[in-house]
mmCIF file of N, CA and C in Angstrom:
data_model
loop_
_atom_site.group_PDB
_atom_site.id
_atom_site.type_symbol
_atom_site.label_atom_id
_atom_site.label_comp_id
_atom_site.label_asym_id
_atom_site.label_seq_id
_atom_site.Cartn_x
_atom_site.Cartn_y
_atom_site.Cartn_z
ATOM 1 N N MET A 152 74.340 114.921 90.817
ATOM 2 C CA MET A 152 75.771 115.012 91.032
ATOM 3 C C MET A 152 76.350 113.660 91.438
ATOM 4 N N LYS A 153 75.595 112.937 92.286
ATOM 5 C CA LYS A 153 76.035 111.623 92.734
ATOM 6 C C LYS A 153 76.119 110.665 91.546
ATOM 7 N N ALA A 154 75.170 110.769 90.625
ATOM 8 C CA ALA A 154 75.168 109.914 89.433
ATOM 9 C C ALA A 154 76.382 110.193 88.563
ATOM 10 N N ILE A 155 76.790 111.454 88.465
ATOM 11 C CA ILE A 155 77.961 111.812 87.665
ATOM 12 C C ILE A 155 79.221 111.238 88.297
ATOM 13 N N ARG A 156 79.343 111.350 89.630
ATOM 14 C CA ARG A 156 80.505 110.777 90.314
ATOM 15 C C ARG A 156 80.559 109.264 90.129
ATOM 16 N N SER A 157 79.405 108.612 90.214
ATOM 17 C CA SER A 157 79.357 107.159 90.013
ATOM 18 C C SER A 157 79.772 106.792 88.598
ATOM 19 N N ALA A 158 79.302 107.546 87.617
ATOM 20 C CA ALA A 158 79.650 107.286 86.220
ATOM 21 C C ALA A 158 81.146 107.463 85.996
ATOM 22 N N ILE A 159 81.732 108.501 86.616
ATOM 23 C CA ILE A 159 83.172 108.742 86.477
ATOM 24 C C ILE A 159 83.963 107.603 87.112
ATOM 25 N N LEU A 160 83.525 107.139 88.290
ATOM 26 C CA LEU A 160 84.194 106.031 88.959
ATOM 27 C C LEU A 160 84.122 104.766 88.112
ATOM 28 N N ILE A 161 82.966 104.483 87.548
ATOM 29 C CA ILE A 161 82.808 103.299 86.698
ATOM 30 C C ILE A 161 83.707 103.407 85.473
ATOM 31 N N LEU A 162 83.731 104.566 84.850
ATOM 32 C CA LEU A 162 84.583 104.773 83.683
ATOM 33 C C LEU A 162 86.056 104.607 84.062
ATOM 34 N N ALA A 163 86.448 105.171 85.196
ATOM 35 C CA ALA A 163 87.841 105.055 85.628
ATOM 36 C C ALA A 163 88.213 103.601 85.897
ATOM 37 N N LEU A 164 87.323 102.855 86.544
ATOM 38 C CA LEU A 164 87.596 101.444 86.811
ATOM 39 C C LEU A 164 87.673 100.643 85.522
ATOM 40 N N THR A 165 86.807 100.961 84.576
ATOM 41 C CA THR A 165 86.823 100.271 83.291
ATOM 42 C C THR A 165 88.119 100.536 82.556
ATOM 43 N N LEU A 166 88.511 101.799 82.478
ATOM 44 C CA LEU A 166 89.753 102.146 81.789
ATOM 45 C C LEU A 166 90.960 101.559 82.503
ATOM 46 N N THR A 167 90.928 101.556 83.827
ATOM 47 C CA THR A 167 92.015 100.958 84.591
ATOM 48 C C THR A 167 92.093 99.474 84.311
ATOM 49 N N GLY A 168 90.939 98.826 84.201
ATOM 50 C CA GLY A 168 90.910 97.397 83.888
ATOM 51 C C GLY A 168 91.500 97.115 82.531
ATOM 52 N N VAL A 169 91.243 97.976 81.562
ATOM 53 C CA VAL A 169 91.806 97.790 80.227
ATOM 54 C C VAL A 169 93.316 97.917 80.272
ATOM 55 N N THR A 170 93.822 98.923 80.984
ATOM 56 C CA THR A 170 95.275 99.077 81.050
ATOM 57 C C THR A 170 95.897 97.970 81.889
ATOM 58 N N ALA A 171 95.166 97.440 82.854
ATOM 59 C CA ALA A 171 95.697 96.349 83.679
ATOM 60 C C ALA A 171 95.916 95.097 82.849
ATOM 61 N N MET A 172 95.202 95.003 81.734
ATOM 62 C CA MET A 172 95.355 93.830 80.886
ATOM 63 C C MET A 172 96.604 93.923 80.015
ATOM 64 N N THR A 173 97.215 95.097 79.942
ATOM 65 C CA THR A 173 98.402 95.246 79.107
ATOM 66 C C THR A 173 99.646 95.313 79.977
ATOM 67 N N GLU A 174 99.827 96.409 80.694
ATOM 68 C CA GLU A 174 100.995 96.557 81.557
ATOM 69 C C GLU A 174 100.563 97.171 82.884
ATOM 70 N N PRO A 175 101.084 96.652 83.992
ATOM 71 C CA PRO A 175 100.719 97.255 85.275
ATOM 72 C C PRO A 175 101.351 98.636 85.439
ATOM 73 N N SER A 176 100.569 99.578 85.950
ATOM 74 C CA SER A 176 101.092 100.912 86.224
ATOM 75 C C SER A 176 101.803 100.899 87.571
ATOM 76 N N ALA A 177 102.437 102.011 87.910
ATOM 77 C CA ALA A 177 103.125 102.100 89.196
ATOM 78 C C ALA A 177 102.130 101.951 90.343
ATOM 79 N N VAL A 178 100.943 102.548 90.198
ATOM 80 C CA VAL A 178 99.923 102.439 91.248
ATOM 81 C C VAL A 178 99.483 100.994 91.400
ATOM 82 N N GLN A 179 99.257 100.316 90.289
ATOM 83 C CA GLN A 179 98.833 98.920 90.356
ATOM 84 C C GLN A 179 99.912 98.059 90.984
ATOM 85 N N ALA A 180 101.162 98.305 90.640
ATOM 86 C CA ALA A 180 102.258 97.518 91.188
ATOM 87 C C ALA A 180 102.316 97.664 92.704
ATOM 88 N N GLN A 181 101.994 98.880 93.203
ATOM 89 C CA GLN A 181 102.031 99.123 94.638
ATOM 90 C C GLN A 181 100.841 98.504 95.352
ATOM 91 N N THR A 182 99.678 98.434 94.690
ATOM 92 C CA THR A 182 98.469 97.978 95.367
ATOM 93 C C THR A 182 98.177 96.498 95.155
ATOM 94 N N GLN A 183 98.860 95.858 94.222
ATOM 95 C CA GLN A 183 98.621 94.450 93.978
ATOM 96 C C GLN A 183 99.354 93.606 95.002
ATOM 97 N N ALA A 184 98.737 92.462 95.297
ATOM 98 C CA ALA A 184 99.415 91.479 96.131
ATOM 99 C C ALA A 184 100.576 90.914 95.320
ATOM 100 N N PRO A 185 101.546 90.287 95.980
ATOM 101 C CA PRO A 185 102.674 89.743 95.238
ATOM 102 C C PRO A 185 102.249 88.811 94.101
ATOM 103 N N SER A 186 101.185 88.100 94.287
ATOM 104 C CA SER A 186 100.676 87.258 93.206
ATOM 105 C C SER A 186 99.155 87.336 93.206
ATOM 106 N N ALA A 187 98.584 87.154 92.034
ATOM 107 C CA ALA A 187 97.132 87.210 91.920
ATOM 108 C C ALA A 187 96.508 86.041 92.680
ATOM 109 N N VAL A 188 95.357 86.285 93.250
ATOM 110 C CA VAL A 188 94.640 85.262 93.997
ATOM 111 C C VAL A 188 93.761 84.481 93.028
ATOM 112 N N THR A 189 93.880 83.166 93.031
ATOM 113 C CA THR A 189 93.012 82.321 92.213
ATOM 114 C C THR A 189 91.878 81.824 93.082
ATOM 115 N N THR A 190 90.657 82.143 92.682
ATOM 116 C CA THR A 190 89.486 81.699 93.430
ATOM 117 C C THR A 190 88.699 80.636 92.681
ATOM 118 N N GLY A 191 89.100 80.361 91.465
ATOM 119 C CA GLY A 191 88.440 79.338 90.670
ATOM 120 C C GLY A 191 89.147 79.188 89.337
ATOM 121 N N VAL A 192 88.679 78.223 88.569
ATOM 122 C CA VAL A 192 89.239 78.000 87.244
ATOM 123 C C VAL A 192 88.089 77.819 86.263
ATOM 124 N N MET A 193 88.122 78.625 85.195
ATOM 125 C CA MET A 193 87.144 78.467 84.124
ATOM 126 C C MET A 193 87.710 77.440 83.151
ATOM 127 N N VAL A 194 86.845 76.485 82.779
ATOM 128 C CA VAL A 194 87.256 75.446 81.847
ATOM 129 C C VAL A 194 86.318 75.497 80.649
ATOM 130 N N ILE A 195 86.898 75.675 79.469
ATOM 131 C CA ILE A 195 86.118 75.701 78.237
ATOM 132 C C ILE A 195 86.326 74.357 77.547
ATOM 133 N N LEU A 196 85.239 73.610 77.387
ATOM 134 C CA LEU A 196 85.295 72.301 76.760
ATOM 135 C C LEU A 196 84.826 72.419 75.324
ATOM 136 N N THR A 197 85.572 71.819 74.419
ATOM 137 C CA THR A 197 85.238 71.843 73.001
ATOM 138 C C THR A 197 85.399 70.436 72.443
ATOM 139 N N ALA A 198 84.407 69.983 71.684
ATOM 140 C CA ALA A 198 84.527 68.682 71.025
ATOM 141 C C ALA A 198 85.703 68.733 70.055
ATOM 142 N N LYS A 199 86.494 67.680 70.058
ATOM 143 C CA LYS A 199 87.647 67.623 69.156
ATOM 144 C C LYS A 199 87.186 67.515 67.711
ATOM 145 N N ALA A 200 87.998 68.016 66.812
ATOM 146 C CA ALA A 200 87.704 67.926 65.384
ATOM 147 C C ALA A 200 87.561 66.455 64.999
ATOM 148 N N GLY A 201 86.531 66.146 64.231
ATOM 149 C CA GLY A 201 86.306 64.781 63.768
ATOM 150 C C GLY A 201 85.479 63.921 64.702
ATOM 151 N N VAL A 202 85.233 64.399 65.918
ATOM 152 C CA VAL A 202 84.407 63.640 66.858
ATOM 153 C C VAL A 202 82.946 63.874 66.499
ATOM 154 N N THR A 203 82.182 62.796 66.392
ATOM 155 C CA THR A 203 80.777 62.906 65.991
ATOM 156 C C THR A 203 79.871 63.103 67.197
ATOM 157 N N ARG A 204 78.721 63.619 66.920
ATOM 158 C CA ARG A 204 77.697 63.781 67.966
ATOM 159 C C ARG A 204 77.349 62.431 68.579
ATOM 160 N N GLU A 205 77.315 61.399 67.762
ATOM 161 C CA GLU A 205 76.983 60.059 68.246
ATOM 162 C C GLU A 205 78.022 59.564 69.254
ATOM 163 N N GLN A 206 79.298 59.849 68.997
ATOM 164 C CA GLN A 206 80.358 59.460 69.932
ATOM 165 C C GLN A 206 80.171 60.157 71.280
ATOM 166 N N ILE A 207 79.869 61.432 71.219
ATOM 167 C CA ILE A 207 79.648 62.206 72.447
ATOM 168 C C ILE A 207 78.425 61.679 73.197
ATOM 169 N N MET A 208 77.322 61.479 72.486
ATOM 170 C CA MET A 208 76.068 61.074 73.126
ATOM 171 C C MET A 208 76.164 59.674 73.739
ATOM 172 N N ALA A 209 77.018 58.815 73.209
ATOM 173 C CA ALA A 209 77.187 57.479 73.784
ATOM 174 C C ALA A 209 77.794 57.553 75.188
ATOM 175 N N ILE A 210 78.606 58.572 75.441
ATOM 176 C CA ILE A 210 79.285 58.742 76.727
ATOM 177 C C ILE A 210 78.500 59.666 77.666
ATOM 178 N N MET A 211 77.599 60.453 77.117
ATOM 179 C CA MET A 211 76.940 61.528 77.861
ATOM 180 C C MET A 211 76.227 61.087 79.146
ATOM 181 N N PRO A 212 75.519 59.965 79.209
ATOM 182 C CA PRO A 212 74.874 59.611 80.489
ATOM 183 C C PRO A 212 75.864 59.507 81.653
ATOM 184 N N ASP A 213 77.012 58.865 81.423
ATOM 185 C CA ASP A 213 78.027 58.782 82.480
ATOM 186 C C ASP A 213 78.631 60.148 82.780
ATOM 187 N N GLU A 214 78.869 60.933 81.734
ATOM 188 C CA GLU A 214 79.425 62.282 81.900
ATOM 189 C C GLU A 214 78.503 63.137 82.769
ATOM 190 N N ILE A 215 77.218 63.078 82.492
ATOM 191 C CA ILE A 215 76.245 63.876 83.246
ATOM 192 C C ILE A 215 76.205 63.446 84.706
ATOM 193 N N ARG A 216 76.138 62.152 84.955
ATOM 194 C CA ARG A 216 76.086 61.667 86.340
ATOM 195 C C ARG A 216 77.315 62.123 87.131
ATOM 196 N N GLN A 217 78.480 61.975 86.545
ATOM 197 C CA GLN A 217 79.698 62.347 87.259
ATOM 198 C C GLN A 217 79.824 63.863 87.424
ATOM 199 N N THR A 218 79.347 64.622 86.445
ATOM 200 C CA THR A 218 79.378 66.081 86.552
ATOM 201 C C THR A 218 78.410 66.559 87.631
ATOM 202 N N VAL A 219 77.241 65.952 87.705
ATOM 203 C CA VAL A 219 76.279 66.303 88.761
ATOM 204 C C VAL A 219 76.884 65.999 90.128
ATOM 205 N N GLN A 220 77.588 64.882 90.240
ATOM 206 C CA GLN A 220 78.241 64.551 91.509
ATOM 207 C C GLN A 220 79.262 65.617 91.883
ATOM 208 N N LEU A 221 80.026 66.110 90.900
ATOM 209 C CA LEU A 221 80.983 67.193 91.168
ATOM 210 C C LEU A 221 80.265 68.464 91.613
ATOM 211 N N TYR A 222 79.108 68.733 91.021
ATOM 212 C CA TYR A 222 78.319 69.903 91.414
ATOM 213 C C TYR A 222 77.828 69.743 92.853
ATOM 214 N N LEU A 223 77.319 68.563 93.177
ATOM 215 C CA LEU A 223 76.770 68.330 94.512
ATOM 216 C C LEU A 223 77.842 68.376 95.603
ATOM 217 N N THR A 224 79.079 68.097 95.240
ATOM 218 C CA THR A 224 80.171 68.170 96.221
ATOM 219 C C THR A 224 80.840 69.549 96.239
ATOM 220 N N GLY A 225 80.359 70.471 95.391
ATOM 221 C CA GLY A 225 80.878 71.830 95.403
ATOM 222 C C GLY A 225 82.069 72.072 94.493
ATOM 223 N N LYS A 226 82.489 71.077 93.757
ATOM 224 C CA LYS A 226 83.630 71.237 92.852
ATOM 225 C C LYS A 226 83.254 72.073 91.633
ATOM 226 N N VAL A 227 82.060 71.868 91.095
ATOM 227 C CA VAL A 227 81.554 72.662 89.967
ATOM 228 C C VAL A 227 80.652 73.745 90.538
ATOM 229 N N ARG A 228 81.056 75.013 90.369
ATOM 230 C CA ARG A 228 80.239 76.139 90.850
ATOM 231 C C ARG A 228 79.143 76.498 89.863
ATOM 232 N N GLU A 229 79.524 76.570 88.588
ATOM 233 C CA GLU A 229 78.580 76.954 87.535
ATOM 234 C C GLU A 229 78.927 76.159 86.291
ATOM 235 N N TRP A 230 77.924 75.931 85.451
ATOM 236 C CA TRP A 230 78.162 75.249 84.184
ATOM 237 C C TRP A 230 77.165 75.730 83.160
ATOM 238 N N TYR A 231 77.645 75.849 81.936
ATOM 239 C CA TYR A 231 76.843 76.414 80.856
ATOM 240 C C TYR A 231 77.085 75.618 79.577
ATOM 241 N N SER A 232 76.083 75.603 78.710
ATOM 242 C CA SER A 232 76.253 75.073 77.360
ATOM 243 C C SER A 232 76.832 76.173 76.490
ATOM 244 N N ARG A 233 77.683 75.803 75.578
ATOM 245 C CA ARG A 233 78.189 76.771 74.611
ATOM 246 C C ARG A 233 77.106 77.010 73.570
ATOM 247 N N SER A 234 76.927 78.251 73.176
ATOM 248 C CA SER A 234 75.865 78.573 72.219
ATOM 249 C C SER A 234 76.157 78.025 70.825
ATOM 250 N N ASP A 235 77.428 77.675 70.557
ATOM 251 C CA ASP A 235 77.743 77.085 69.252
ATOM 252 C C ASP A 235 77.504 75.575 69.223
ATOM 253 N N GLY A 236 77.079 75.001 70.354
ATOM 254 C CA GLY A 236 76.767 73.578 70.415
ATOM 255 C C GLY A 236 77.977 72.666 70.436
ATOM 256 N N ARG A 237 79.173 73.214 70.611
ATOM 257 C CA ARG A 237 80.389 72.401 70.541
ATOM 258 C C ARG A 237 80.971 72.040 71.897
ATOM 259 N N GLY A 238 80.258 72.298 72.985
ATOM 260 C CA GLY A 238 80.814 71.950 74.282
ATOM 261 C C GLY A 238 80.141 72.677 75.414
ATOM 262 N N ALA A 239 80.921 72.940 76.453
ATOM 263 C CA ALA A 239 80.393 73.558 77.660
ATOM 264 C C ALA A 239 81.466 74.448 78.290
ATOM 265 N N VAL A 240 81.038 75.252 79.255
ATOM 266 C CA VAL A 240 81.940 76.081 80.042
ATOM 267 C C VAL A 240 81.630 75.806 81.506
ATOM 268 N N PHE A 241 82.647 75.461 82.271
ATOM 269 C CA PHE A 241 82.496 75.192 83.697
ATOM 270 C C PHE A 241 83.283 76.239 84.482
ATOM 271 N N LEU A 242 82.783 76.605 85.643
ATOM 272 C CA LEU A 242 83.552 77.368 86.611
ATOM 273 C C LEU A 242 83.754 76.439 87.794
ATOM 274 N N LEU A 243 84.997 76.030 87.991
ATOM 275 C CA LEU A 243 85.318 75.075 89.040
ATOM 276 C C LEU A 243 85.834 75.779 90.281
ATOM 277 N N ASP A 244 85.527 75.209 91.429
ATOM 278 C CA ASP A 244 86.094 75.672 92.691
ATOM 279 C C ASP A 244 87.416 74.933 92.860
ATOM 280 N N SER A 245 88.469 75.516 92.306
ATOM 281 C CA SER A 245 89.799 74.906 92.323
ATOM 282 C C SER A 245 90.822 75.949 92.734
ATOM 283 N N LYS A 246 91.848 75.515 93.455
ATOM 284 C CA LYS A 246 92.876 76.459 93.909
ATOM 285 C C LYS A 246 93.858 76.820 92.803
ATOM 286 N N ASP A 247 93.931 75.963 91.757
ATOM 287 C CA ASP A 247 94.829 76.248 90.643
ATOM 288 C C ASP A 247 94.438 75.401 89.434
ATOM 289 N N VAL A 248 95.115 75.654 88.327
ATOM 290 C CA VAL A 248 94.805 74.953 87.075
ATOM 291 C C VAL A 248 95.108 73.465 87.195
ATOM 292 N N ALA A 249 96.157 73.106 87.906
ATOM 293 C CA ALA A 249 96.507 71.684 88.050
ATOM 294 C C ALA A 249 95.374 70.905 88.714
ATOM 295 N N GLU A 250 94.774 71.481 89.745
ATOM 296 C CA GLU A 250 93.658 70.817 90.419
ATOM 297 C C GLU A 250 92.455 70.705 89.483
ATOM 298 N N ALA A 251 92.171 71.761 88.735
ATOM 299 C CA ALA A 251 91.059 71.728 87.780
ATOM 300 C C ALA A 251 91.315 70.691 86.693
ATOM 301 N N HIS A 252 92.544 70.608 86.242
ATOM 302 C CA HIS A 252 92.930 69.639 85.212
ATOM 303 C C HIS A 252 92.657 68.217 85.706
ATOM 304 N N ALA A 253 93.046 67.933 86.926
ATOM 305 C CA ALA A 253 92.825 66.599 87.501
ATOM 306 C C ALA A 253 91.337 66.285 87.596
ATOM 307 N N THR A 254 90.540 67.267 87.968
ATOM 308 C CA THR A 254 89.086 67.077 88.064
ATOM 309 C C THR A 254 88.497 66.750 86.704
ATOM 310 N N MET A 255 88.850 67.535 85.696
ATOM 311 C CA MET A 255 88.263 67.352 84.360
ATOM 312 C C MET A 255 88.766 66.087 83.678
ATOM 313 N N ASP A 256 90.030 65.729 83.908
ATOM 314 C CA ASP A 256 90.591 64.529 83.280
ATOM 315 C C ASP A 256 89.941 63.244 83.783
ATOM 316 N N ALA A 257 89.295 63.304 84.936
ATOM 317 C CA ALA A 257 88.644 62.120 85.487
ATOM 318 C C ALA A 257 87.265 61.859 84.874
ATOM 319 N N LEU A 258 86.733 62.816 84.123
ATOM 320 C CA LEU A 258 85.403 62.648 83.528
ATOM 321 C C LEU A 258 85.466 61.778 82.265
ATOM 322 N N PRO A 259 84.375 61.075 81.963
ATOM 323 C CA PRO A 259 84.357 60.117 80.845
ATOM 324 C C PRO A 259 84.734 60.687 79.478
ATOM 325 N N LEU A 260 84.253 61.870 79.113
ATOM 326 C CA LEU A 260 84.592 62.416 77.794
ATOM 327 C C LEU A 260 86.085 62.674 77.661
ATOM 328 N N ALA A 261 86.712 63.117 78.727
ATOM 329 C CA ALA A 261 88.159 63.350 78.706
ATOM 330 C C ALA A 261 88.909 62.018 78.661
ATOM 331 N N ARG A 262 88.449 61.048 79.427
ATOM 332 C CA ARG A 262 89.110 59.739 79.425
ATOM 333 C C ARG A 262 89.037 59.079 78.053
ATOM 334 N N GLN A 263 87.963 59.368 77.309
ATOM 335 C CA GLN A 263 87.814 58.819 75.960
ATOM 336 C C GLN A 263 88.507 59.699 74.913
ATOM 337 N N ASP A 264 89.122 60.803 75.341
ATOM 338 C CA ASP A 264 89.857 61.731 74.479
ATOM 339 C C ASP A 264 88.966 62.309 73.368
ATOM 340 N N LEU A 265 87.728 62.691 73.755
ATOM 341 C CA LEU A 265 86.772 63.234 72.786
ATOM 342 C C LEU A 265 86.687 64.750 72.818
ATOM 343 N N ILE A 266 87.250 65.375 73.861
ATOM 344 C CA ILE A 266 87.137 66.825 73.993
ATOM 345 C C ILE A 266 88.479 67.448 74.348
ATOM 346 N N ASP A 267 88.599 68.722 73.995
ATOM 347 C CA ASP A 267 89.742 69.536 74.397
ATOM 348 C C ASP A 267 89.292 70.456 75.524
ATOM 349 N N HIS A 268 90.226 70.809 76.390
ATOM 350 C CA HIS A 268 89.952 71.720 77.501
ATOM 351 C C HIS A 268 90.866 72.930 77.402
ATOM 352 N N GLU A 269 90.328 74.092 77.714
ATOM 353 C CA GLU A 269 91.127 75.299 77.887
ATOM 354 C C GLU A 269 90.906 75.748 79.327
ATOM 355 N N TYR A 270 91.982 75.962 80.068
ATOM 356 C CA TYR A 270 91.903 76.309 81.486
ATOM 357 C C TYR A 270 92.326 77.758 81.689
ATOM 358 N N ILE A 271 91.524 78.500 82.458
ATOM 359 C CA ILE A 271 91.838 79.893 82.756
ATOM 360 C C ILE A 271 91.611 80.119 84.251
ATOM 361 N N ALA A 272 92.691 80.391 84.981
ATOM 362 C CA ALA A 272 92.566 80.710 86.405
ATOM 363 C C ALA A 272 91.902 82.077 86.529
ATOM 364 N N VAL A 273 90.965 82.211 87.450
ATOM 365 C CA VAL A 273 90.263 83.479 87.665
ATOM 366 C C VAL A 273 90.320 83.847 89.138
ATOM 367 N N GLY A 274 90.135 85.148 89.391
ATOM 368 C CA GLY A 274 90.154 85.641 90.755
ATOM 369 C C GLY A 274 89.476 86.995 90.818
ATOM 370 N N PRO A 275 89.622 87.668 91.935
ATOM 371 C CA PRO A 275 88.999 88.985 92.095
ATOM 372 C C PRO A 275 89.446 89.951 91.005
ATOM 373 N N LEU A 276 88.561 90.839 90.604
ATOM 374 C CA LEU A 276 88.851 91.833 89.577
ATOM 375 C C LEU A 276 89.960 92.757 90.079
ATOM 376 N N MET A 277 91.092 92.726 89.406
ATOM 377 C CA MET A 277 92.289 93.442 89.861
ATOM 378 C C MET A 277 92.087 94.953 90.045
ATOM 379 N N PRO A 278 91.380 95.668 89.164
ATOM 380 C CA PRO A 278 91.237 97.116 89.364
ATOM 381 C C PRO A 278 90.529 97.485 90.670
ATOM 382 N N LEU A 279 89.778 96.561 91.258
ATOM 383 C CA LEU A 279 89.102 96.876 92.514
ATOM 384 C C LEU A 279 90.104 97.125 93.641
ATOM 385 N N ARG A 280 91.326 96.617 93.491
ATOM 386 C CA ARG A 280 92.360 96.871 94.507
ATOM 387 C C ARG A 280 92.657 98.364 94.623
ATOM 388 N N LEU A 281 92.440 99.093 93.530
ATOM 389 C CA LEU A 281 92.694 100.541 93.560
ATOM 390 C C LEU A 281 91.771 101.243 94.547
ATOM 391 N N LEU A 282 90.596 100.704 94.759
ATOM 392 C CA LEU A 282 89.678 101.308 95.728
ATOM 393 C C LEU A 282 90.203 101.185 97.152
ATOM 394 N N MET A 283 91.072 100.198 97.375
ATOM 395 C CA MET A 283 91.592 99.976 98.709
ATOM 396 C C MET A 283 92.881 100.745 98.980
ATOM 397 N N ALA A 284 93.464 101.342 97.943
ATOM 398 C CA ALA A 284 94.714 102.090 98.098
ATOM 399 C C ALA A 284 94.468 103.379 98.873
ATOM 400 N N LYS A 285 95.401 103.739 99.702
ATOM 401 C CA LYS A 285 95.298 104.989 100.454
ATOM 402 C C LYS A 285 95.652 106.145 99.526
ATOM 403 N N PRO A 286 94.907 107.250 99.627
ATOM 404 C CA PRO A 286 95.174 108.405 98.748
ATOM 405 C C PRO A 286 96.519 109.038 98.983
#
């Protein structure tokens, strides 16, 4: 019985999350904070069209050193290679996109204008706020 209740709760949270991505319901509007909390910024790096592997690799030693320094200071929380081989994905400890932008623009590949960045502010999963609402 406990497993069934857990499955129903998971399904409800999943469905609520899907609807939260389209339009907020009255319940969500009541339980959400006035603005979403940003706890980090995901940055998707992609090599620009026409940029060669050789161009990237010429800059890579400096890029790696500076990125490791950002990791050691806590600015980079997580980093991954893209499976398509065209870049990387970083999760930065930034309060907003502007701060993340400044961090990434200081790196060698960005200064050489060899990569594009896509910035996505992230925070706590919004449907979890429903668990905190009073019945």
